[in-house]
Amino acid sequence: AQKKRAPSTVGVFSDQLEKQIHRELLLKDGLSQAIDKHQLSLVYQPIIDANDCQVVSFEALLRWRLNDEMIPPDEFISIAEQYGLIRRIGQWVLEQACQTASTWAQRHTIAICVNVSVAQLEDDDFVEIVSTALQNSQLAPELLHIEMTESVFTSDIGLLAEQIKALQDIGVKVSIDDFGTGYSSLSIMQDLAVNVVKIDRSFVQRIDTNGYAIITAVMHMARALNYSVVAEGIETQKQMQILRSLGVDYLQGYYFAKPLAIEQVEQLISSEQAPKLSAES
Ligand code: C2E
Ligand code: MG
Ligand code: MG
Ligand code: MG
């Protein structure tokens, strides 16, 4: 006997699929105009020195307001990548971040960390785009850190190594973001000479269990290979204390500060003294 099909299930599925495709196309169209319509902005999350809680840098995080909706970067970045929009958007982010950071640098030595996608890094012109952003803003290259995610390692490792070297040659620092979440963390350590490793939030969250051993191992490797280590996604005092005891160099997370609007950053760094964030609250 023939099996009965379940057309209603198929119907629901294609309904959902259709909705998803519709949303994707809507976002793609919106995104292609987002710069011209001034819908993009950056917020800045502090990164502090684990020893003295001084703010050493800010990570620029992209925000997109479409009509009255804030679309999260985890949703729109991948769409920008898929539809070839990330280069232009990424260039906008770089220009904007460098301009802003150069005004901060007039008072304090604070770096800016900028996230970049694989497609940007693989672009032949990427180093040129970075140089231009530095020139336009007069930001010292040492104050720019490029954060790339591990997913980049599904791509041509030789090309990436060259690009990283070229960035370092002009004085820019390079970080591996979300370290430990990709599939080839150890070969990254082996093949690429980056400056900074950012331990992914998921390990910090699980520091009471397996996270502890994993972070310990990362610390050993990072020390041996001469990388600085940032832990991201710190939300509790306990997490901070453990990470400090493990010798993590820099800390970032809601426990210290959420991503801030530019006015809030200016307030934080307005004093002549180097800005600090309390580790007590
Ligand atoms: P990421 O670079 O790993 O950034 C960290 C994310 O975790 C940010 O989310 C940040 O707001 C959030 N976060 C920070 N501290 C905490 C914490 O203590 N707890 C929790 N739960 N979350 C925390 P956001 O801003 O939504 O960005 C998500 C991702 O989107 C980023 O992850 C980055 O991969 C990507 N992204 C953001 N801006 C850009 C950009 O300008 N270009 C590119 N290519 N990607 C970007
Ligand atoms: Mg990042
Ligand atoms: Mg990260
Ligand atoms: Mg991420």
mmCIF file of C-alpha atoms and ligand atoms in Angstrom:
data_model
loop_
_atom_site.group_PDB
_atom_site.id
_atom_site.type_symbol
_atom_site.label_atom_id
_atom_site.label_comp_id
_atom_site.label_asym_id
_atom_site.label_seq_id
_atom_site.Cartn_x
_atom_site.Cartn_y
_atom_site.Cartn_z
ATOM 1 C CA ALA A 1 0.000 0.000 0.000
ATOM 2 C CA GLN A 2 1.127 3.487 -0.734
ATOM 3 C CA LYS A 3 2.066 5.719 2.154
ATOM 4 C CA LYS A 4 -0.160 8.651 2.649
ATOM 5 C CA ARG A 5 1.637 11.918 2.213
ATOM 6 C CA ALA A 6 1.193 14.695 4.659
ATOM 7 C CA PRO A 7 0.568 17.731 2.520
ATOM 8 C CA SER A 8 -0.094 19.970 5.493
ATOM 9 C CA THR A 9 3.462 19.471 6.761
ATOM 10 C CA VAL A 10 4.854 20.301 3.357
ATOM 11 C CA GLY A 11 2.587 23.335 3.272
ATOM 12 C CA VAL A 12 3.812 24.612 6.613
ATOM 13 C CA PHE A 13 7.398 24.001 5.640
ATOM 14 C CA SER A 14 7.185 25.885 2.365
ATOM 15 C CA ASP A 15 5.293 28.660 4.139
ATOM 16 C CA GLN A 16 8.154 29.089 6.544
ATOM 17 C CA LEU A 17 10.698 28.847 3.808
ATOM 18 C CA GLU A 18 8.858 31.439 1.796
ATOM 19 C CA LYS A 19 8.737 33.779 4.783
ATOM 20 C CA GLN A 20 12.428 33.273 5.385
ATOM 21 C CA ILE A 21 13.320 33.990 1.773
ATOM 22 C CA HIS A 22 11.074 37.015 1.781
ATOM 23 C CA ARG A 23 12.773 38.388 4.894
ATOM 24 C CA GLU A 24 16.196 37.724 3.456
ATOM 25 C CA LEU A 25 15.406 39.619 0.276
ATOM 26 C CA LEU A 26 13.839 42.435 2.251
ATOM 27 C CA LEU A 27 16.966 42.730 4.367
ATOM 28 C CA LYS A 28 19.227 42.472 1.345
ATOM 29 C CA ASP A 29 17.405 45.347 -0.368
ATOM 30 C CA GLY A 30 17.383 47.370 2.821
ATOM 31 C CA LEU A 31 21.021 46.734 3.464
ATOM 32 C CA SER A 32 22.079 47.870 0.015
ATOM 33 C CA GLN A 33 20.704 51.329 0.875
ATOM 34 C CA ALA A 34 21.569 51.379 4.556
ATOM 35 C CA ILE A 35 24.702 53.523 4.225
ATOM 36 C CA ASP A 36 23.073 56.144 1.997
ATOM 37 C CA LYS A 37 20.051 56.288 4.272
ATOM 38 C CA HIS A 38 22.238 56.739 7.350
ATOM 39 C CA GLN A 39 20.790 53.668 9.041
ATOM 40 C CA LEU A 40 24.130 52.243 10.153
ATOM 41 C CA SER A 41 25.960 53.220 13.287
ATOM 42 C CA LEU A 42 28.648 51.901 15.574
ATOM 43 C CA VAL A 43 28.595 51.207 19.287
ATOM 44 C CA TYR A 44 31.763 50.639 21.271
ATOM 45 C CA GLN A 45 32.412 48.052 23.967
ATOM 46 C CA PRO A 46 35.386 48.622 26.290
ATOM 47 C CA ILE A 47 38.174 46.091 26.725
ATOM 48 C CA ILE A 48 40.120 46.450 29.944
ATOM 49 C CA ASP A 49 43.516 45.473 31.261
ATOM 50 C CA ALA A 50 42.958 42.595 33.681
ATOM 51 C CA ASN A 51 45.573 43.936 36.077
ATOM 52 C CA ASP A 52 44.405 47.485 36.644
ATOM 53 C CA CYS A 53 41.008 47.719 34.924
ATOM 54 C CA GLN A 54 42.196 50.489 32.619
ATOM 55 C CA VAL A 55 40.362 50.728 29.339
ATOM 56 C CA VAL A 56 42.887 49.777 26.668
ATOM 57 C CA SER A 57 40.590 49.586 23.658
ATOM 58 C CA PHE A 58 37.042 49.617 22.368
ATOM 59 C CA GLU A 59 35.516 47.086 20.004
ATOM 60 C CA ALA A 60 33.384 48.705 17.304
ATOM 61 C CA LEU A 61 30.104 46.820 16.833
ATOM 62 C CA LEU A 62 27.818 47.572 13.921
ATOM 63 C CA ARG A 63 24.167 48.501 14.415
ATOM 64 C CA TRP A 64 21.451 48.745 11.761
ATOM 65 C CA ARG A 65 18.135 50.458 12.276
ATOM 66 C CA LEU A 66 15.645 49.590 9.539
ATOM 67 C CA ASN A 67 12.499 51.672 9.999
ATOM 68 C CA ASP A 68 11.880 51.110 13.702
ATOM 69 C CA GLU A 69 13.511 47.746 13.970
ATOM 70 C CA MET A 70 17.048 47.077 15.134
ATOM 71 C CA ILE A 71 18.327 44.174 13.052
ATOM 72 C CA PRO A 72 21.030 42.222 14.925
ATOM 73 C CA PRO A 73 24.433 41.847 13.234
ATOM 74 C CA ASP A 74 24.240 38.089 13.632
ATOM 75 C CA GLU A 75 21.355 38.274 11.168
ATOM 76 C CA PHE A 76 22.455 40.955 8.709
ATOM 77 C CA ILE A 77 26.215 40.351 8.481
ATOM 78 C CA SER A 78 25.700 36.943 6.892
ATOM 79 C CA ILE A 79 23.219 38.449 4.439
ATOM 80 C CA ALA A 80 25.719 41.172 3.579
ATOM 81 C CA GLU A 81 28.298 38.452 2.986
ATOM 82 C CA GLN A 82 26.008 36.346 0.836
ATOM 83 C CA TYR A 83 24.934 39.205 -1.401
ATOM 84 C CA GLY A 84 28.304 40.849 -1.870
ATOM 85 C CA LEU A 85 27.490 43.876 0.271
ATOM 86 C CA ILE A 86 30.038 43.311 3.023
ATOM 87 C CA ARG A 87 32.978 45.021 1.341
ATOM 88 C CA ARG A 88 31.293 48.353 1.028
ATOM 89 C CA ILE A 89 29.763 48.110 4.487
ATOM 90 C CA GLY A 90 33.043 46.910 5.948
ATOM 91 C CA GLN A 91 34.858 49.839 4.401
ATOM 92 C CA TRP A 92 32.321 52.215 5.909
ATOM 93 C CA VAL A 93 32.885 50.598 9.323
ATOM 94 C CA LEU A 94 36.656 50.935 9.012
ATOM 95 C CA GLU A 95 36.512 54.570 7.964
ATOM 96 C CA GLN A 96 34.053 55.447 10.695
ATOM 97 C CA ALA A 97 35.870 53.541 13.431
ATOM 98 C CA CYS A 98 39.256 55.057 12.563
ATOM 99 C CA GLN A 99 37.843 58.592 12.461
ATOM 100 C CA THR A 100 36.241 58.180 15.857
ATOM 101 C CA ALA A 101 39.254 56.506 17.426
ATOM 102 C CA SER A 102 41.565 59.235 16.202
ATOM 103 C CA THR A 103 39.608 61.841 18.168
ATOM 104 C CA TRP A 104 39.930 59.690 21.308
ATOM 105 C CA ALA A 105 43.636 59.243 20.656
ATOM 106 C CA GLN A 106 44.169 62.970 21.074
ATOM 107 C CA ARG A 107 43.683 62.442 24.796
ATOM 108 C CA HIS A 108 44.408 58.798 25.578
ATOM 109 C CA THR A 109 46.225 55.846 24.120
ATOM 110 C CA ILE A 110 43.185 53.743 23.331
ATOM 111 C CA ALA A 111 42.972 51.288 20.465
ATOM 112 C CA ILE A 112 39.977 50.447 18.278
ATOM 113 C CA CYS A 113 39.083 46.856 17.374
ATOM 114 C CA VAL A 114 37.241 46.375 14.103
ATOM 115 C CA ASN A 115 35.534 43.121 13.080
ATOM 116 C CA VAL A 116 36.071 42.011 9.504
ATOM 117 C CA SER A 117 34.588 39.220 7.412
ATOM 118 C CA VAL A 118 36.458 36.671 5.333
ATOM 119 C CA ALA A 119 35.351 38.306 2.119
ATOM 120 C CA GLN A 120 36.989 41.543 3.207
ATOM 121 C CA LEU A 121 40.232 39.876 4.212
ATOM 122 C CA GLU A 122 40.437 37.972 0.962
ATOM 123 C CA ASP A 123 39.995 41.136 -1.042
ATOM 124 C CA ASP A 124 43.250 42.100 -2.807
ATOM 125 C CA ASP A 125 42.564 45.712 -1.912
ATOM 126 C CA PHE A 126 41.980 45.121 1.785
ATOM 127 C CA VAL A 127 45.353 46.340 3.025
ATOM 128 C CA GLU A 128 45.018 49.371 0.791
ATOM 129 C CA ILE A 129 41.553 50.079 2.219
ATOM 130 C CA VAL A 130 42.958 49.859 5.732
ATOM 131 C CA SER A 131 45.874 52.173 4.856
ATOM 132 C CA THR A 132 43.506 54.685 3.362
ATOM 133 C CA ALA A 133 41.294 54.657 6.450
ATOM 134 C CA LEU A 134 44.382 55.231 8.593
ATOM 135 C CA GLN A 135 45.604 58.056 6.392
ATOM 136 C CA ASN A 136 42.225 59.764 6.218
ATOM 137 C CA SER A 137 41.801 59.647 9.968
ATOM 138 C CA GLN A 138 45.436 60.176 10.953
ATOM 139 C CA LEU A 139 45.047 57.297 13.397
ATOM 140 C CA ALA A 140 48.321 55.613 14.399
ATOM 141 C CA PRO A 141 48.331 52.104 12.866
ATOM 142 C CA GLU A 142 49.262 50.592 16.249
ATOM 143 C CA LEU A 143 45.870 51.721 17.518
ATOM 144 C CA LEU A 144 43.949 49.671 14.969
ATOM 145 C CA HIS A 145 43.236 46.003 15.686
ATOM 146 C CA ILE A 146 41.560 43.844 13.077
ATOM 147 C CA GLU A 147 39.387 41.037 14.497
ATOM 148 C CA MET A 148 38.743 38.091 12.256
ATOM 149 C CA THR A 149 36.655 35.078 13.150
ATOM 150 C CA GLU A 150 37.828 31.530 12.967
ATOM 151 C CA SER A 151 35.386 30.709 10.204
ATOM 152 C CA VAL A 152 37.917 32.378 7.944
ATOM 153 C CA PHE A 153 39.879 29.176 8.106
ATOM 154 C CA THR A 154 37.588 27.413 5.766
ATOM 155 C CA SER A 155 39.307 29.568 3.179
ATOM 156 C CA ASP A 156 42.766 29.849 1.629
ATOM 157 C CA ILE A 157 45.152 29.812 4.576
ATOM 158 C CA GLY A 158 48.154 30.937 2.525
ATOM 159 C CA LEU A 159 46.366 34.047 1.331
ATOM 160 C CA LEU A 160 45.220 34.827 4.851
ATOM 161 C CA ALA A 161 48.725 34.454 6.236
ATOM 162 C CA GLU A 162 49.936 36.932 3.618
ATOM 163 C CA GLN A 163 47.203 39.417 4.386
ATOM 164 C CA ILE A 164 47.886 39.197 8.112
ATOM 165 C CA LYS A 165 51.577 39.758 7.520
ATOM 166 C CA ALA A 166 50.857 42.742 5.277
ATOM 167 C CA LEU A 167 48.632 44.292 7.934
ATOM 168 C CA GLN A 168 51.285 43.749 10.592
ATOM 169 C CA ASP A 169 53.899 45.270 8.281
ATOM 170 C CA ILE A 170 51.980 48.537 8.271
ATOM 171 C CA GLY A 171 51.714 48.373 12.073
ATOM 172 C CA VAL A 172 48.157 47.063 12.489
ATOM 173 C CA LYS A 173 47.462 44.265 15.011
ATOM 174 C CA VAL A 174 45.409 41.199 14.189
ATOM 175 C CA SER A 175 43.177 39.197 16.534
ATOM 176 C CA ILE A 176 41.419 35.872 16.192
ATOM 177 C CA ASP A 177 37.854 36.333 17.399
ATOM 178 C CA ASP A 178 35.631 33.639 18.966
ATOM 179 C CA PHE A 179 38.676 31.448 19.440
ATOM 180 C CA GLY A 180 37.917 27.783 19.941
ATOM 181 C CA THR A 181 34.560 27.730 18.160
ATOM 182 C CA GLY A 182 35.847 26.931 14.673
ATOM 183 C CA TYR A 183 36.987 23.580 13.420
ATOM 184 C CA SER A 184 40.694 24.191 13.164
ATOM 185 C CA SER A 185 41.759 26.167 16.204
ATOM 186 C CA LEU A 186 45.043 24.358 16.558
ATOM 187 C CA SER A 187 46.093 24.766 12.957
ATOM 188 C CA ILE A 188 45.348 28.460 13.279
ATOM 189 C CA MET A 189 47.780 28.584 16.150
ATOM 190 C CA GLN A 190 50.271 26.795 13.971
ATOM 191 C CA ASP A 191 49.789 28.530 10.629
ATOM 192 C CA LEU A 192 49.010 32.118 11.461
ATOM 193 C CA ALA A 193 51.066 34.560 13.442
ATOM 194 C CA VAL A 194 48.379 36.756 14.932
ATOM 195 C CA ASN A 195 48.849 39.146 17.830
ATOM 196 C CA VAL A 196 45.802 38.494 19.968
ATOM 197 C CA VAL A 197 43.482 35.574 20.703
ATOM 198 C CA LYS A 198 39.953 36.294 21.914
ATOM 199 C CA ILE A 199 38.548 33.393 23.903
ATOM 200 C CA ASP A 200 34.942 32.846 22.935
ATOM 201 C CA ARG A 201 32.136 33.679 25.326
ATOM 202 C CA SER A 202 30.920 30.076 25.371
ATOM 203 C CA PHE A 203 34.028 28.969 27.291
ATOM 204 C CA VAL A 204 33.703 31.823 29.762
ATOM 205 C CA GLN A 205 30.076 30.854 30.352
ATOM 206 C CA ARG A 206 31.118 27.304 31.148
ATOM 207 C CA ILE A 207 34.140 28.213 33.251
ATOM 208 C CA ASP A 208 32.679 26.244 36.188
ATOM 209 C CA THR A 209 32.876 23.051 34.180
ATOM 210 C CA ASN A 210 34.850 22.213 31.028
ATOM 211 C CA GLY A 211 35.541 25.811 30.159
ATOM 212 C CA TYR A 212 38.212 26.031 32.844
ATOM 213 C CA ALA A 213 40.434 23.325 31.387
ATOM 214 C CA ILE A 214 40.012 24.658 27.878
ATOM 215 C CA ILE A 215 40.891 28.219 28.831
ATOM 216 C CA THR A 216 43.899 26.933 30.793
ATOM 217 C CA ALA A 217 45.120 25.098 27.703
ATOM 218 C CA VAL A 218 44.600 28.160 25.506
ATOM 219 C CA MET A 219 46.591 30.240 27.992
ATOM 220 C CA HIS A 220 49.525 27.826 27.821
ATOM 221 C CA MET A 221 49.548 27.874 24.026
ATOM 222 C CA ALA A 222 49.153 31.619 23.844
ATOM 223 C CA ARG A 223 52.050 32.163 26.241
ATOM 224 C CA ALA A 224 54.319 29.792 24.328
ATOM 225 C CA LEU A 225 53.439 31.453 21.017
ATOM 226 C CA ASN A 226 53.588 34.968 22.407
ATOM 227 C CA TYR A 227 49.955 35.983 21.851
ATOM 228 C CA SER A 228 47.989 38.258 24.137
ATOM 229 C CA VAL A 229 44.697 36.849 25.349
ATOM 230 C CA VAL A 230 41.342 38.594 25.674
ATOM 231 C CA ALA A 231 38.386 36.857 27.303
ATOM 232 C CA GLU A 232 35.000 38.025 26.028
ATOM 233 C CA GLY A 233 31.485 37.770 27.384
ATOM 234 C CA ILE A 234 32.308 38.155 31.084
ATOM 235 C CA GLU A 235 29.054 38.605 32.977
ATOM 236 C CA THR A 236 29.885 37.792 36.594
ATOM 237 C CA GLN A 237 32.438 38.691 39.211
ATOM 238 C CA LYS A 238 33.296 35.042 39.645
ATOM 239 C CA GLN A 239 34.131 34.620 35.967
ATOM 240 C CA MET A 240 36.339 37.680 36.174
ATOM 241 C CA GLN A 241 38.184 36.381 39.219
ATOM 242 C CA ILE A 242 38.890 32.999 37.671
ATOM 243 C CA LEU A 243 40.055 34.530 34.394
ATOM 244 C CA ARG A 244 42.366 36.860 36.272
ATOM 245 C CA SER A 245 43.807 33.965 38.252
ATOM 246 C CA LEU A 246 44.496 32.175 34.967
ATOM 247 C CA GLY A 247 46.507 35.154 33.773
ATOM 248 C CA VAL A 248 44.224 36.351 30.987
ATOM 249 C CA ASP A 249 45.571 39.724 29.844
ATOM 250 C CA TYR A 250 42.410 41.591 28.866
ATOM 251 C CA LEU A 251 38.738 41.343 29.769
ATOM 252 C CA GLN A 252 35.506 42.329 28.025
ATOM 253 C CA GLY A 253 31.857 41.763 28.832
ATOM 254 C CA TYR A 254 28.591 43.086 30.219
ATOM 255 C CA TYR A 255 30.023 42.776 33.740
ATOM 256 C CA PHE A 256 32.224 45.777 32.965
ATOM 257 C CA ALA A 257 30.238 47.531 30.266
ATOM 258 C CA LYS A 258 27.798 46.898 27.458
ATOM 259 C CA PRO A 259 28.518 48.337 24.028
ATOM 260 C CA LEU A 260 28.265 52.123 24.421
ATOM 261 C CA ALA A 261 26.994 54.921 22.241
ATOM 262 C CA ILE A 262 29.637 57.402 21.171
ATOM 263 C CA GLU A 263 28.438 60.019 23.703
ATOM 264 C CA GLN A 264 28.861 57.526 26.535
ATOM 265 C CA VAL A 265 32.378 56.737 25.379
ATOM 266 C CA GLU A 266 33.223 60.412 25.314
ATOM 267 C CA GLN A 267 31.985 60.752 28.865
ATOM 268 C CA LEU A 268 34.049 57.775 29.955
ATOM 269 C CA ILE A 269 37.242 59.147 28.467
ATOM 270 C CA SER A 270 36.629 62.841 29.108
ATOM 271 C CA SER A 271 38.882 63.051 32.141
ATOM 272 C CA GLU A 272 42.593 63.735 31.840
ATOM 273 C CA GLN A 273 43.192 60.532 33.734
ATOM 274 C CA ALA A 274 43.291 57.238 31.909
ATOM 275 C CA PRO A 275 39.777 55.764 31.920
ATOM 276 C CA LYS A 276 39.100 52.857 34.256
ATOM 277 C CA LEU A 277 36.135 50.604 34.841
ATOM 278 C CA SER A 278 35.360 49.255 38.260
ATOM 279 C CA ALA A 279 35.640 45.519 38.754
ATOM 280 C CA GLU A 280 33.587 45.646 41.953
ATOM 281 C CA SER A 281 30.035 46.390 40.872
HETATM 282 P P1 C2E B 1 31.841 39.443 18.216
HETATM 283 O O1 C2E B 1 32.821 40.219 17.414
HETATM 284 O O2 C2E B 1 32.313 38.194 18.844
HETATM 285 O O3 C2E B 1 31.286 40.470 19.290
HETATM 286 C C1 C2E B 1 30.835 40.116 20.569
HETATM 287 C C2 C2E B 1 29.325 40.089 20.659
HETATM 288 O O4 C2E B 1 28.937 39.686 21.979
HETATM 289 C C3 C2E B 1 28.658 41.428 20.433
HETATM 290 O O5 C2E B 1 27.358 41.154 19.891
HETATM 291 C C4 C2E B 1 28.533 41.964 21.852
HETATM 292 O O6 C2E B 1 27.520 42.945 21.997
HETATM 293 C C5 C2E B 1 28.188 40.713 22.612
HETATM 294 N N1 C2E B 1 28.626 40.754 24.014
HETATM 295 C C6 C2E B 1 29.624 41.449 24.569
HETATM 296 N N2 C2E B 1 29.729 41.202 25.886
HETATM 297 C C7 C2E B 1 28.772 40.301 26.178
HETATM 298 C C8 C2E B 1 28.374 39.639 27.394
HETATM 299 O O7 C2E B 1 28.921 39.823 28.471
HETATM 300 N N3 C2E B 1 27.331 38.752 27.289
HETATM 301 C C9 C2E B 1 26.681 38.524 26.132
HETATM 302 N N4 C2E B 1 25.663 37.672 26.118
HETATM 303 N N5 C2E B 1 27.032 39.132 24.961
HETATM 304 C C10 C2E B 1 28.068 40.007 24.987
HETATM 305 P P2 C2E B 1 26.816 41.958 18.622
HETATM 306 O O8 C2E B 1 27.147 43.399 18.725
HETATM 307 O O9 C2E B 1 25.401 41.572 18.444
HETATM 308 O O10 C2E B 1 27.670 41.365 17.418
HETATM 309 C C11 C2E B 1 27.561 40.029 17.034
HETATM 310 C C12 C2E B 1 28.600 39.646 16.027
HETATM 311 O O11 C2E B 1 28.386 40.334 14.786
HETATM 312 C C13 C2E B 1 30.030 40.017 16.434
HETATM 313 O O12 C2E B 1 30.562 39.056 17.316
HETATM 314 C C14 C2E B 1 30.727 40.035 15.085
HETATM 315 O O13 C2E B 1 31.093 38.720 14.711
HETATM 316 C C15 C2E B 1 29.624 40.518 14.156
HETATM 317 N N6 C2E B 1 29.842 41.960 13.885
HETATM 318 C C16 C2E B 1 29.492 43.041 14.616
HETATM 319 N N7 C2E B 1 29.897 44.186 14.017
HETATM 320 C C17 C2E B 1 30.523 43.814 12.879
HETATM 321 C C18 C2E B 1 31.190 44.531 11.803
HETATM 322 O O14 C2E B 1 31.320 45.764 11.794
HETATM 323 N N8 C2E B 1 31.699 43.775 10.778
HETATM 324 C C19 C2E B 1 31.625 42.407 10.765
HETATM 325 N N9 C2E B 1 32.146 41.745 9.723
HETATM 326 N N10 C2E B 1 31.028 41.709 11.747
HETATM 327 C C20 C2E B 1 30.489 42.398 12.792
HETATM 328 MG MG MG B 2 34.733 40.793 17.685
HETATM 329 MG MG MG B 3 33.754 37.251 19.643
HETATM 330 MG MG MG B 4 31.194 36.537 16.968
#
